[in-house]
CSV table of N, CA and C in Angstrom, one decimal:
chain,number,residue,atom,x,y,z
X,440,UNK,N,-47.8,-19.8,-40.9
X,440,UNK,CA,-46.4,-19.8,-41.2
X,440,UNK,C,-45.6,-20.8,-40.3
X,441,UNK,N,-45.7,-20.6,-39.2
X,441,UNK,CA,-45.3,-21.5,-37.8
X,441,UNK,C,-45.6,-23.0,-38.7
X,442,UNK,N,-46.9,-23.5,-39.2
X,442,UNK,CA,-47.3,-25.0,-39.4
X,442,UNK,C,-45.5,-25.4,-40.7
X,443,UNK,N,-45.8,-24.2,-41.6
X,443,UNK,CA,-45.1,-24.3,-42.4
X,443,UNK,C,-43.6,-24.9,-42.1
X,444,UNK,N,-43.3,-24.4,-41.1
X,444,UNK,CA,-41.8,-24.5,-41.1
X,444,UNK,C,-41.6,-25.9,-39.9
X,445,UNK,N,-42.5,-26.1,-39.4
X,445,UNK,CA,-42.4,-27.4,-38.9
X,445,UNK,C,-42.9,-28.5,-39.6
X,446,UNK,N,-43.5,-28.1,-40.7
X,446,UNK,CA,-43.8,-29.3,-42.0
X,446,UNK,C,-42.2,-29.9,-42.0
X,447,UNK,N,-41.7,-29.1,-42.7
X,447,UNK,CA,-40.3,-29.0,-43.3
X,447,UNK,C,-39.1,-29.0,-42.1
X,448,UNK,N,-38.3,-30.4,-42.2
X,448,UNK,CA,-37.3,-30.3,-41.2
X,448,UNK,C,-35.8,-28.6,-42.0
X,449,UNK,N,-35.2,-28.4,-41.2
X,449,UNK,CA,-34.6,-28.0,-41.1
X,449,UNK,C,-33.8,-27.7,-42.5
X,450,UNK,N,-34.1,-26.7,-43.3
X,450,UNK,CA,-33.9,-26.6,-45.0
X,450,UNK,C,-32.2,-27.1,-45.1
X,451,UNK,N,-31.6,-27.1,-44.3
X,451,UNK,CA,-30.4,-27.4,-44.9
X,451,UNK,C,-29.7,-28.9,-44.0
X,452,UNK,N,-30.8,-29.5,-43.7
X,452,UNK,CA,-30.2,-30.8,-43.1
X,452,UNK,C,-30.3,-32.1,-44.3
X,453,UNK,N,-30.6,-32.0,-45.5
X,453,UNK,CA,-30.4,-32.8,-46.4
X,453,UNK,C,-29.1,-32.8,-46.8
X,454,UNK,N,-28.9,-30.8,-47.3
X,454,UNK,CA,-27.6,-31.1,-47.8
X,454,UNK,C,-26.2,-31.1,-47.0
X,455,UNK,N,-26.3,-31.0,-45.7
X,455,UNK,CA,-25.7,-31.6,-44.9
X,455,UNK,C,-25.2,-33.2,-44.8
X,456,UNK,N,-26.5,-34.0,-45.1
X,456,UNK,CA,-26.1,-35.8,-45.2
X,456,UNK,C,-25.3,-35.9,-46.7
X,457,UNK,N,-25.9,-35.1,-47.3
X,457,UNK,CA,-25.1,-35.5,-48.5
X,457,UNK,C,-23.8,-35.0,-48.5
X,458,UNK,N,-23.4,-34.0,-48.1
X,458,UNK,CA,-22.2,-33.5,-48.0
X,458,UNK,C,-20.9,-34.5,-47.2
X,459,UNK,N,-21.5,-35.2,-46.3
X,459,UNK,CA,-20.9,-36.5,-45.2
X,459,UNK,C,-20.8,-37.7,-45.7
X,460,UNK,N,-22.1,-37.4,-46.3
X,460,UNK,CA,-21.9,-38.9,-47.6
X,460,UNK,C,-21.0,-38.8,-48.7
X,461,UNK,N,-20.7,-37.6,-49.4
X,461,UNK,CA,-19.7,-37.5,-50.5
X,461,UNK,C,-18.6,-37.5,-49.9
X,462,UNK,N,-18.3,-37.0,-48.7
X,462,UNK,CA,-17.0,-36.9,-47.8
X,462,UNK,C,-16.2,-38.1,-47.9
X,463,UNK,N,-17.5,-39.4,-47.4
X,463,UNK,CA,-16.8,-40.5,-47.0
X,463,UNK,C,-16.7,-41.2,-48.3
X,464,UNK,N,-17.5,-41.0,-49.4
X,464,UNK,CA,-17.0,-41.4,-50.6
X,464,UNK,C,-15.5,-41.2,-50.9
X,465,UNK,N,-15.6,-40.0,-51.2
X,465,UNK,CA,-13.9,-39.5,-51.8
X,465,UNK,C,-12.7,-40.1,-50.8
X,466,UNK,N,-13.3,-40.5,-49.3
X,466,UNK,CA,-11.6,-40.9,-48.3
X,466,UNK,C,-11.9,-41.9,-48.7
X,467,UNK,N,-13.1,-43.2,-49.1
X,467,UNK,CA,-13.1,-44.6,-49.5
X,467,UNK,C,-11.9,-44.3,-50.5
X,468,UNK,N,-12.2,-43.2,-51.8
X,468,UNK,CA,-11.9,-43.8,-53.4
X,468,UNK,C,-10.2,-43.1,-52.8
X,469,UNK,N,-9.7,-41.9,-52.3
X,469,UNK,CA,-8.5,-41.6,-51.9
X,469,UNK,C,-8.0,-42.7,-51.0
X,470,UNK,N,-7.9,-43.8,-50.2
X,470,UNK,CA,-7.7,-44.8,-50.0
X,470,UNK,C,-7.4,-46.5,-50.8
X,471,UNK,N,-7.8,-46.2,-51.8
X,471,UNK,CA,-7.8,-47.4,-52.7
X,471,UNK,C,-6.8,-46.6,-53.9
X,472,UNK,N,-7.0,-45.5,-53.9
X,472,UNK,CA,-6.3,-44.4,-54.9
X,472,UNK,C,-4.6,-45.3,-54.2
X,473,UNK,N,-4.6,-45.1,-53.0
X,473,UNK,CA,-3.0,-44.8,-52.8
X,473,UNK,C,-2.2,-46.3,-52.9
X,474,UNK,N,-3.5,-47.3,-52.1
X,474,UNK,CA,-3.1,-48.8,-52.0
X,474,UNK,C,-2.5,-49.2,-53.8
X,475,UNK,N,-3.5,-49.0,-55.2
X,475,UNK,CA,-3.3,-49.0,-56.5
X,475,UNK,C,-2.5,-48.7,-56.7
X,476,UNK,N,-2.0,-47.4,-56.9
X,476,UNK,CA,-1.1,-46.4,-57.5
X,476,UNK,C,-0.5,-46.5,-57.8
X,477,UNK,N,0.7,-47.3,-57.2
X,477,UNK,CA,2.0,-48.4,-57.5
X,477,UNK,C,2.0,-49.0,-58.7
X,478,UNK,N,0.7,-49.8,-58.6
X,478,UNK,CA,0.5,-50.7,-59.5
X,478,UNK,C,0.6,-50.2,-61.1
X,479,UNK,N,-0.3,-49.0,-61.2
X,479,UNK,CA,-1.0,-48.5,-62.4
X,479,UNK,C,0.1,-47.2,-62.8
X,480,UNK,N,1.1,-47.4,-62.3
X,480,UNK,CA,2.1,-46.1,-62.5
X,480,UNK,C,2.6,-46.4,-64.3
X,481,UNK,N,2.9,-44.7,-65.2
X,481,UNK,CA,3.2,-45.3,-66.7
X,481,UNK,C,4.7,-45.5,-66.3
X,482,UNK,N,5.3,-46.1,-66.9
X,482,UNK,CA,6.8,-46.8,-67.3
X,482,UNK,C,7.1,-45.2,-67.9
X,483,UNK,N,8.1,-44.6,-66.6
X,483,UNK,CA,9.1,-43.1,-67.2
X,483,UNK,C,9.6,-43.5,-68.3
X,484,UNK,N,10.4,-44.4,-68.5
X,484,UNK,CA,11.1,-44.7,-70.1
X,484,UNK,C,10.4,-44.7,-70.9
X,485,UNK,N,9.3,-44.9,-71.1
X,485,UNK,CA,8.0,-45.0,-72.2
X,485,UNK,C,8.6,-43.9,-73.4
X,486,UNK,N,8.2,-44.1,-74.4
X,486,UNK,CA,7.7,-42.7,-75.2
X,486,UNK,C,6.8,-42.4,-75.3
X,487,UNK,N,6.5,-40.9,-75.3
X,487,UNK,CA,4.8,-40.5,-75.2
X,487,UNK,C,3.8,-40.8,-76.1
X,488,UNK,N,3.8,-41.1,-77.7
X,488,UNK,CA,3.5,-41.8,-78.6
X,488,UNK,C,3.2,-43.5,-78.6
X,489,UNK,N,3.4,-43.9,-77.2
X,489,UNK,CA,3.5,-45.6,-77.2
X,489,UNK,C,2.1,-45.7,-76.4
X,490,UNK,N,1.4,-47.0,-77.1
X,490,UNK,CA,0.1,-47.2,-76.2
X,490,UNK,C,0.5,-47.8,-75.2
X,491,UNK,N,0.0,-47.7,-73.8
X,491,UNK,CA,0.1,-48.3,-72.7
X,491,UNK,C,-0.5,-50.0,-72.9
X,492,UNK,N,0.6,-50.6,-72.3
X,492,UNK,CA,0.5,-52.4,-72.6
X,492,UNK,C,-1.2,-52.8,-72.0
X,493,UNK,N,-2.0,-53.7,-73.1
X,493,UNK,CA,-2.8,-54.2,-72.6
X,493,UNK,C,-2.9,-54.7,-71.2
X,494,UNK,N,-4.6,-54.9,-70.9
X,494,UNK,CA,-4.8,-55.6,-69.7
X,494,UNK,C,-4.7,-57.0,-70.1
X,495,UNK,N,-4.6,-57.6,-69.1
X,495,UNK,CA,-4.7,-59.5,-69.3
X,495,UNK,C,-6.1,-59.4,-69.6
X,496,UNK,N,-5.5,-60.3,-70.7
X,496,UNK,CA,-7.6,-60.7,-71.5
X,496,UNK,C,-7.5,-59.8,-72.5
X,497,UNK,N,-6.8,-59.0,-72.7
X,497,UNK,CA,-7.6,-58.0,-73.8
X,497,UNK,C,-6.1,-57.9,-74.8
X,498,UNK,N,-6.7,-57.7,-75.9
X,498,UNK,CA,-5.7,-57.8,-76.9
X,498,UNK,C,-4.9,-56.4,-76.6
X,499,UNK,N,-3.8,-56.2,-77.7
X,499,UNK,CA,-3.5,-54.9,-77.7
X,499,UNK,C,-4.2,-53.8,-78.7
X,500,UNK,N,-4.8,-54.3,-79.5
X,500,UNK,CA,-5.0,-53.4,-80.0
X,500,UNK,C,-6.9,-53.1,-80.1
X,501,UNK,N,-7.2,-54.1,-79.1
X,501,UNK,CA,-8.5,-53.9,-78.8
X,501,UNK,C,-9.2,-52.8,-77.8
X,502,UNK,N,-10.2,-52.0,-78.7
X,502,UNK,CA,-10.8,-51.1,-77.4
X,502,UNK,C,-11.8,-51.6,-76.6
X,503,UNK,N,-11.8,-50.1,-75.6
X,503,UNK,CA,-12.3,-50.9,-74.1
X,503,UNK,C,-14.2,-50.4,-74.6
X,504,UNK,N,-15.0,-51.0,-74.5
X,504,UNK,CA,-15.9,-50.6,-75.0
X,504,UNK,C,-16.4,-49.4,-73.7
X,505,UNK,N,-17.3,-48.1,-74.6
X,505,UNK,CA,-17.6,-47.2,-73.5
X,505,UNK,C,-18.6,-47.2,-73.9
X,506,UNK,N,-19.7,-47.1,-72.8
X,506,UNK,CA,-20.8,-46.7,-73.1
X,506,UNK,C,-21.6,-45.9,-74.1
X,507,UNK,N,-20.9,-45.1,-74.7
X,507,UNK,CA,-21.5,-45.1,-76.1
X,507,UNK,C,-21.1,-45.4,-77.3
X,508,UNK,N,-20.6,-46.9,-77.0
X,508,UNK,CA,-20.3,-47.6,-78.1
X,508,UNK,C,-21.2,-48.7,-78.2
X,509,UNK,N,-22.3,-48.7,-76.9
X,509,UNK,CA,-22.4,-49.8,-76.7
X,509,UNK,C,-24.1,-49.8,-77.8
X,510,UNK,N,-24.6,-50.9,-78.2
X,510,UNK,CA,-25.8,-51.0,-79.6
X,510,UNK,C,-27.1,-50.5,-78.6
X,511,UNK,N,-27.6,-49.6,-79.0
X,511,UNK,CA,-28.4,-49.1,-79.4
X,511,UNK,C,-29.9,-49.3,-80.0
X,512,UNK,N,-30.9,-49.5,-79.9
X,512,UNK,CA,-31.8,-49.8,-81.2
X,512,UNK,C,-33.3,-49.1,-81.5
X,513,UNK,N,-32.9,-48.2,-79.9
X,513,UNK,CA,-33.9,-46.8,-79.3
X,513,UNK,C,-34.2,-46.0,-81.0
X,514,UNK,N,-33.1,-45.5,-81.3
X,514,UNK,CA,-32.7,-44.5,-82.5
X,514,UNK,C,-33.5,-45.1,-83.7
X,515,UNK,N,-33.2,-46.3,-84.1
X,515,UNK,CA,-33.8,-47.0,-85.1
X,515,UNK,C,-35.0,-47.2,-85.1
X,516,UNK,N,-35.5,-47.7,-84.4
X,516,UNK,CA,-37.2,-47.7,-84.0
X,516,UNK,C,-37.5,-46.3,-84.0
X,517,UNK,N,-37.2,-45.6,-83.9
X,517,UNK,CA,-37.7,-43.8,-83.4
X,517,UNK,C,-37.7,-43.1,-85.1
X,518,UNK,N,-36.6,-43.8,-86.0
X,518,UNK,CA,-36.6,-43.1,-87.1
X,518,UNK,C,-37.8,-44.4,-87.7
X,519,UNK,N,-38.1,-45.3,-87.8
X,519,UNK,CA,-39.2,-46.2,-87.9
X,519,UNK,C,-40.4,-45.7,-87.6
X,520,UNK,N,-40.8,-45.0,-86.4
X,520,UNK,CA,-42.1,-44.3,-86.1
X,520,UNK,C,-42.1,-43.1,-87.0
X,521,UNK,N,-41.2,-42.4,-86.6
X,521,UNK,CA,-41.6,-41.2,-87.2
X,521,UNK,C,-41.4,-41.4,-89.4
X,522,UNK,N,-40.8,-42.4,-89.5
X,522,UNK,CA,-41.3,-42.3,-90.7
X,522,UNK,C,-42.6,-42.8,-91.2
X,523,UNK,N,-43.1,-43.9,-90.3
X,523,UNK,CA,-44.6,-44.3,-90.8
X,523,UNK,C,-45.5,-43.3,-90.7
X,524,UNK,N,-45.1,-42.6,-90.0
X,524,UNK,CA,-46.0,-41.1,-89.7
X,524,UNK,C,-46.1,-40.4,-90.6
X,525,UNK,N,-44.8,-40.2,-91.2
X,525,UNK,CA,-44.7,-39.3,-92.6
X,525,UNK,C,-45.3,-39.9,-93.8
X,526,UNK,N,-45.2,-41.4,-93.8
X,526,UNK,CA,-45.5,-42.1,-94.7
X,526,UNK,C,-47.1,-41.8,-95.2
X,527,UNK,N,-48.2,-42.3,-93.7
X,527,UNK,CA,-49.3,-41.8,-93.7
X,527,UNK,C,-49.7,-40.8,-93.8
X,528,UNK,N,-49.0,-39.6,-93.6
X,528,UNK,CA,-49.6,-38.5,-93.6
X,528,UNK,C,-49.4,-37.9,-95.5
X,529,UNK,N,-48.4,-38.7,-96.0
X,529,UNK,CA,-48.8,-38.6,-97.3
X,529,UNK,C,-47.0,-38.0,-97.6
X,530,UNK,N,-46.3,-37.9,-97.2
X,530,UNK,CA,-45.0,-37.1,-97.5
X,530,UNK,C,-44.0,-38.4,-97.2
X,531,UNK,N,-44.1,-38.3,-98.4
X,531,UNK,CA,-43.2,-39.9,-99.0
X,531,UNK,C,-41.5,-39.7,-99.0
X,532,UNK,N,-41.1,-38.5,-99.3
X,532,UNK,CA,-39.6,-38.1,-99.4
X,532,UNK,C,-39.4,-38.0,-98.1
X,533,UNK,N,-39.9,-37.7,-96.9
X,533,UNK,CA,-39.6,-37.5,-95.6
X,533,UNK,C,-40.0,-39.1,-95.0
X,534,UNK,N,-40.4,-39.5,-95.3
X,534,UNK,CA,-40.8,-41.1,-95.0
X,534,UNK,C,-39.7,-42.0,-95.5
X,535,UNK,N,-39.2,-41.5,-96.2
X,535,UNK,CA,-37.6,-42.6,-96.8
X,535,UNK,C,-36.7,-42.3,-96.4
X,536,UNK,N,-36.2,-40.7,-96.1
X,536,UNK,CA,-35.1,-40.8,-95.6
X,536,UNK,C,-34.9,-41.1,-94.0
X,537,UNK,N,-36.4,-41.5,-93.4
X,537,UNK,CA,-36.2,-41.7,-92.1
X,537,UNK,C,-36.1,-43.6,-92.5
X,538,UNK,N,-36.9,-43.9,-93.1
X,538,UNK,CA,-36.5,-45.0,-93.8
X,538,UNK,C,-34.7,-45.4,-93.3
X,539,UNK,N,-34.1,-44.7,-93.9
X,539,UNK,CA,-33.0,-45.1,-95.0
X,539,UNK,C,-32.2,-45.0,-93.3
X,540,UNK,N,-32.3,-43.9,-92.2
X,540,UNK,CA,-32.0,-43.5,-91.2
X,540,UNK,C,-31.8,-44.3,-90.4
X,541,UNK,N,-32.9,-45.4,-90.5
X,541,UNK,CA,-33.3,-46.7,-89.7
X,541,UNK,C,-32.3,-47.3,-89.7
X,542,UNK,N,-32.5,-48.0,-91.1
X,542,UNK,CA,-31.1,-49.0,-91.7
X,542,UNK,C,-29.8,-48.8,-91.1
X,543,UNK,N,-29.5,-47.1,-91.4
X,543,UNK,CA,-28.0,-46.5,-91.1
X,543,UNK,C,-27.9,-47.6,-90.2
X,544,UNK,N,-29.0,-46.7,-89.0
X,544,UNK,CA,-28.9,-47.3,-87.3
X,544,UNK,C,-28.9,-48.8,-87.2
X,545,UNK,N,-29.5,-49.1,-87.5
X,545,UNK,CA,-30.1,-50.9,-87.4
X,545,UNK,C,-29.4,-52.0,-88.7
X,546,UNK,N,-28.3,-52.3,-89.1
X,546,UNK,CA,-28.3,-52.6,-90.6
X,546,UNK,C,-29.1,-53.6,-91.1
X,547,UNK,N,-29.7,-54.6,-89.5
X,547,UNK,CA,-30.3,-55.8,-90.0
X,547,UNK,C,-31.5,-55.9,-89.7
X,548,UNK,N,-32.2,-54.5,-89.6
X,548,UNK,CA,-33.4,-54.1,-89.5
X,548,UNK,C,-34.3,-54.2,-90.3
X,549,UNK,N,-35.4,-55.6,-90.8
X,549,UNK,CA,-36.1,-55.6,-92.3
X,549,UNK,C,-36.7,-54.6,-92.3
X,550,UNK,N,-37.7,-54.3,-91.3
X,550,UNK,CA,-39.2,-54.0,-91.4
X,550,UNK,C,-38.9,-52.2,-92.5
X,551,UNK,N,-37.8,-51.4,-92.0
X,551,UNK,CA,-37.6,-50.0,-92.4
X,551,UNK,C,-36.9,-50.2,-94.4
X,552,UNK,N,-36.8,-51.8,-94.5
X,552,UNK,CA,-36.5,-52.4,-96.2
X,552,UNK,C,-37.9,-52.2,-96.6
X,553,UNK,N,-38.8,-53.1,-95.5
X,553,UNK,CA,-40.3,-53.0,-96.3
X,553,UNK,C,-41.3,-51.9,-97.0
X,554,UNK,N,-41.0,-51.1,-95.7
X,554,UNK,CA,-41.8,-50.0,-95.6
X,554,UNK,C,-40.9,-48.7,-96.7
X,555,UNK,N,-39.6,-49.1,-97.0
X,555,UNK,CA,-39.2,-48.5,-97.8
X,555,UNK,C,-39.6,-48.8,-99.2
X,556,UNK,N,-39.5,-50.3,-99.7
X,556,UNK,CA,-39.9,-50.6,-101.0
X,556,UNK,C,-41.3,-50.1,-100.8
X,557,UNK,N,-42.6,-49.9,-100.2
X,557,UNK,CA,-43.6,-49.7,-100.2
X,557,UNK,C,-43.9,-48.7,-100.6
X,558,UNK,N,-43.0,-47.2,-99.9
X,558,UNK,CA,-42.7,-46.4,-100.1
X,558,UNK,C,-42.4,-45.6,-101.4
X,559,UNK,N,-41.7,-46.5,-102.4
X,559,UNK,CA,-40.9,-46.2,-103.4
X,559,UNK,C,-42.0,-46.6,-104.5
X,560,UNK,N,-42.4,-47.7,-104.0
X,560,UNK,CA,-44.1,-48.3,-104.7
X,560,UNK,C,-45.2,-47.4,-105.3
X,561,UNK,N,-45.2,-46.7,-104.0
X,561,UNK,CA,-45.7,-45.4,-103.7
X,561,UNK,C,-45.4,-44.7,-104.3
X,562,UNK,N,-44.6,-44.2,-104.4
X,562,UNK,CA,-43.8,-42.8,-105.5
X,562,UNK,C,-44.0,-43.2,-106.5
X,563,UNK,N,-43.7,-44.7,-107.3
X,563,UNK,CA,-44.1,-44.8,-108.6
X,563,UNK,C,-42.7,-45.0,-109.0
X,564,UNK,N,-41.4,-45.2,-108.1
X,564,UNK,CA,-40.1,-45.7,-108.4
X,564,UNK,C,-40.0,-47.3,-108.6
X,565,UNK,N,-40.5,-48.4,-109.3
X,565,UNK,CA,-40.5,-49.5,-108.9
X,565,UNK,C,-39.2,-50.3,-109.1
X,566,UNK,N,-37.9,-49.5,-109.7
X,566,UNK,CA,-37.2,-49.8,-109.5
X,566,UNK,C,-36.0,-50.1,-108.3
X,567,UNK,N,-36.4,-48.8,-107.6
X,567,UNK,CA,-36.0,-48.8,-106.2
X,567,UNK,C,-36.8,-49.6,-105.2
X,568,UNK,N,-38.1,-49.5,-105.5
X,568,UNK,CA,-39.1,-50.4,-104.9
X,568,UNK,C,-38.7,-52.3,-104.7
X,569,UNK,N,-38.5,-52.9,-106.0
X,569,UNK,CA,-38.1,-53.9,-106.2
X,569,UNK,C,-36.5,-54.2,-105.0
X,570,UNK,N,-36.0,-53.3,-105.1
X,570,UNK,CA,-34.2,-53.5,-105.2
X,570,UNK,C,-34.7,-54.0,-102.7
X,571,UNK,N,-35.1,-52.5,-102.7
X,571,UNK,CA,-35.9,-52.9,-101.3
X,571,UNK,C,-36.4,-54.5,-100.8
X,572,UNK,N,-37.8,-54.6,-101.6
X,572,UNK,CA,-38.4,-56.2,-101.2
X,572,UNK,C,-37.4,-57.1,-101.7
X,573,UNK,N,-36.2,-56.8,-102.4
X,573,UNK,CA,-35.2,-58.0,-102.3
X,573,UNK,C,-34.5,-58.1,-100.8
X,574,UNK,N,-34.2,-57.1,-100.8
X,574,UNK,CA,-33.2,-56.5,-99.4
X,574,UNK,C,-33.8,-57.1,-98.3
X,575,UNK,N,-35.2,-56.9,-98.1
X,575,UNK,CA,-36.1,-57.0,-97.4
X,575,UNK,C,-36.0,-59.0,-96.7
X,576,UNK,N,-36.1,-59.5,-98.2
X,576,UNK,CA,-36.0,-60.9,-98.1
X,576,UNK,C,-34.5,-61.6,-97.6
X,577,UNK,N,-33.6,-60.8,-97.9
X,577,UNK,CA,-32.5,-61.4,-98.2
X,577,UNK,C,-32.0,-60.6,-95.8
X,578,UNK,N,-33.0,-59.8,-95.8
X,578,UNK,CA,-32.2,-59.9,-94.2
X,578,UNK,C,-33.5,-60.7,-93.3
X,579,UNK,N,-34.4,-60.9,-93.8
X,579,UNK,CA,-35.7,-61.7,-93.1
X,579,UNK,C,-35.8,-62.9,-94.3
X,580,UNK,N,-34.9,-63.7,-94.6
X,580,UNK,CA,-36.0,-64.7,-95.2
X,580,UNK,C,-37.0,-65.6,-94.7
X,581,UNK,N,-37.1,-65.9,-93.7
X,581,UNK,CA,-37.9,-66.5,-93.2
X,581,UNK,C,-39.6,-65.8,-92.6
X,582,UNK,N,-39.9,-64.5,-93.5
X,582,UNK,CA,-40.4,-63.5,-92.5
X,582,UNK,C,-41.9,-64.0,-93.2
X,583,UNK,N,-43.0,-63.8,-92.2
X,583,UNK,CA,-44.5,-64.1,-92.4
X,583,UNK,C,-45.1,-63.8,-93.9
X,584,UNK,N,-44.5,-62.8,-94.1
X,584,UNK,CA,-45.3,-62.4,-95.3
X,584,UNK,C,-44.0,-62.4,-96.9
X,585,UNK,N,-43.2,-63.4,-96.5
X,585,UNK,CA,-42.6,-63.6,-97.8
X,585,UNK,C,-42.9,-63.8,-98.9
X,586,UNK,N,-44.4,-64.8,-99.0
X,586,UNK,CA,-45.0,-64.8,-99.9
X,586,UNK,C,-45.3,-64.0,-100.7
X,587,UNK,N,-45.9,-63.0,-99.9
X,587,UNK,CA,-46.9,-61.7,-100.7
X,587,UNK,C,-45.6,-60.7,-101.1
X,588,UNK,N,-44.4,-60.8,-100.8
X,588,UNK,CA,-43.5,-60.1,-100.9
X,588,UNK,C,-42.8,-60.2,-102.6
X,589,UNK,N,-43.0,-62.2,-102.0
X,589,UNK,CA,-41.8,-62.3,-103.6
X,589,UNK,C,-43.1,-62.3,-104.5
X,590,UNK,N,-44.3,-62.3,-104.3
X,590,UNK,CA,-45.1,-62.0,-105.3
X,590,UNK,C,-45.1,-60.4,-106.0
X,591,UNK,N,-44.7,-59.5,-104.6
X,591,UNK,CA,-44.9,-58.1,-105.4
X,591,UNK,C,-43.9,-58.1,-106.3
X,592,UNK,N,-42.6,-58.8,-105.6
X,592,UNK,CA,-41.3,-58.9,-106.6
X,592,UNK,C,-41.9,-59.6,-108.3
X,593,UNK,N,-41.8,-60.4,-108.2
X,593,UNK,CA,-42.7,-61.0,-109.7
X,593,UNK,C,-43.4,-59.4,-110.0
X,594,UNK,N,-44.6,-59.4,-109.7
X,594,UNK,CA,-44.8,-58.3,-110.2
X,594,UNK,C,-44.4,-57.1,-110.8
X,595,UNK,N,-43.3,-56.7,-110.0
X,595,UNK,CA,-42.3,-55.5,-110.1
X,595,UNK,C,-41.3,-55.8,-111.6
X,596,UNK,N,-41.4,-57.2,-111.3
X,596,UNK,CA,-40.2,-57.7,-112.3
X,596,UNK,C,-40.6,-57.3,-114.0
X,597,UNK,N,-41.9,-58.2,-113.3
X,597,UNK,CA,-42.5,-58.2,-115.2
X,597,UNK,C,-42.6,-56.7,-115.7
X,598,UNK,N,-42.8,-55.8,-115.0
X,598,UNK,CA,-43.1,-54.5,-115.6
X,598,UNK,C,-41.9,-53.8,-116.4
């Protein structure tokens, strides 16, 4: 027990540093609080319905971007996996609407057009199928396999 307690410094001397460390945080940010304050005070005349006047640089009617405004493309790829998953595993209605999920997220995301027209191929919808490998082309035109694409298109078409 003895080895034990001399392993371990003193159980409450961590939260001690941190407690001295947040101390001197808050008199940094309460010091710059007071020097500002002046500055950033609202106009008493104001009406309370009035937007506070832009910063210099920024329009008035522009927002300030916040962190969860900012793009994303985690979500899109994630509804991308898990729909190829569905795809393979044979459950094609659950494979489209993660499909379709993608898009939402991503608008200029081909690959979740392809794998949707393939998809729809699949079902035996070739009209939806078609409308896809256009979509497909028209946000990748330049994409590797265009060929074989506007060939399925031809295909799709004549039927």
């Amino acid at each position: 027990m003895l080895g034990v307690l001399l392993a371990f410094p003193a159980p409450f001397a961590w939260a001690q540093q941190l407690q001295e460390k947040q101390d001197s945080q808050k008199k940094a940010e309460d010091t710059s609080q007071e020097s500002s304050s002046k500055k950033n005070l609202p106009d008493p005349d104001a009406e309370p319905d009035e937007k506070p006047a832009a910063k210099k640089g920024e329009k008035p009617d522009e927002k300030s971007a916040k962190p969860s405004d900012k793009y994303d493309p985690y979500p899109a790829q994630k509804d991308l996996e898990v729909g190829m998953f569905y795809l393979h595993k044979g459950n094609v209605d659950a494979a489209i609407d993660r499909f379709k999920d993608a898009i939402e997220q991503r608008p200029n995301f081909a690959k979740p057009r392809l794998l949707l027209a393939e998809a729809y191929e699949k079902k035996g919808d070739n009209a939806e199928a078609l409308k896809y490998y256009k979509e497909y082309l028209q946000v990748f035109p330049t994409a590797p396999d265009s060929k074989s694409v506007r060939k399925k298109i031809e295909k799709l078409s004549g039927q």
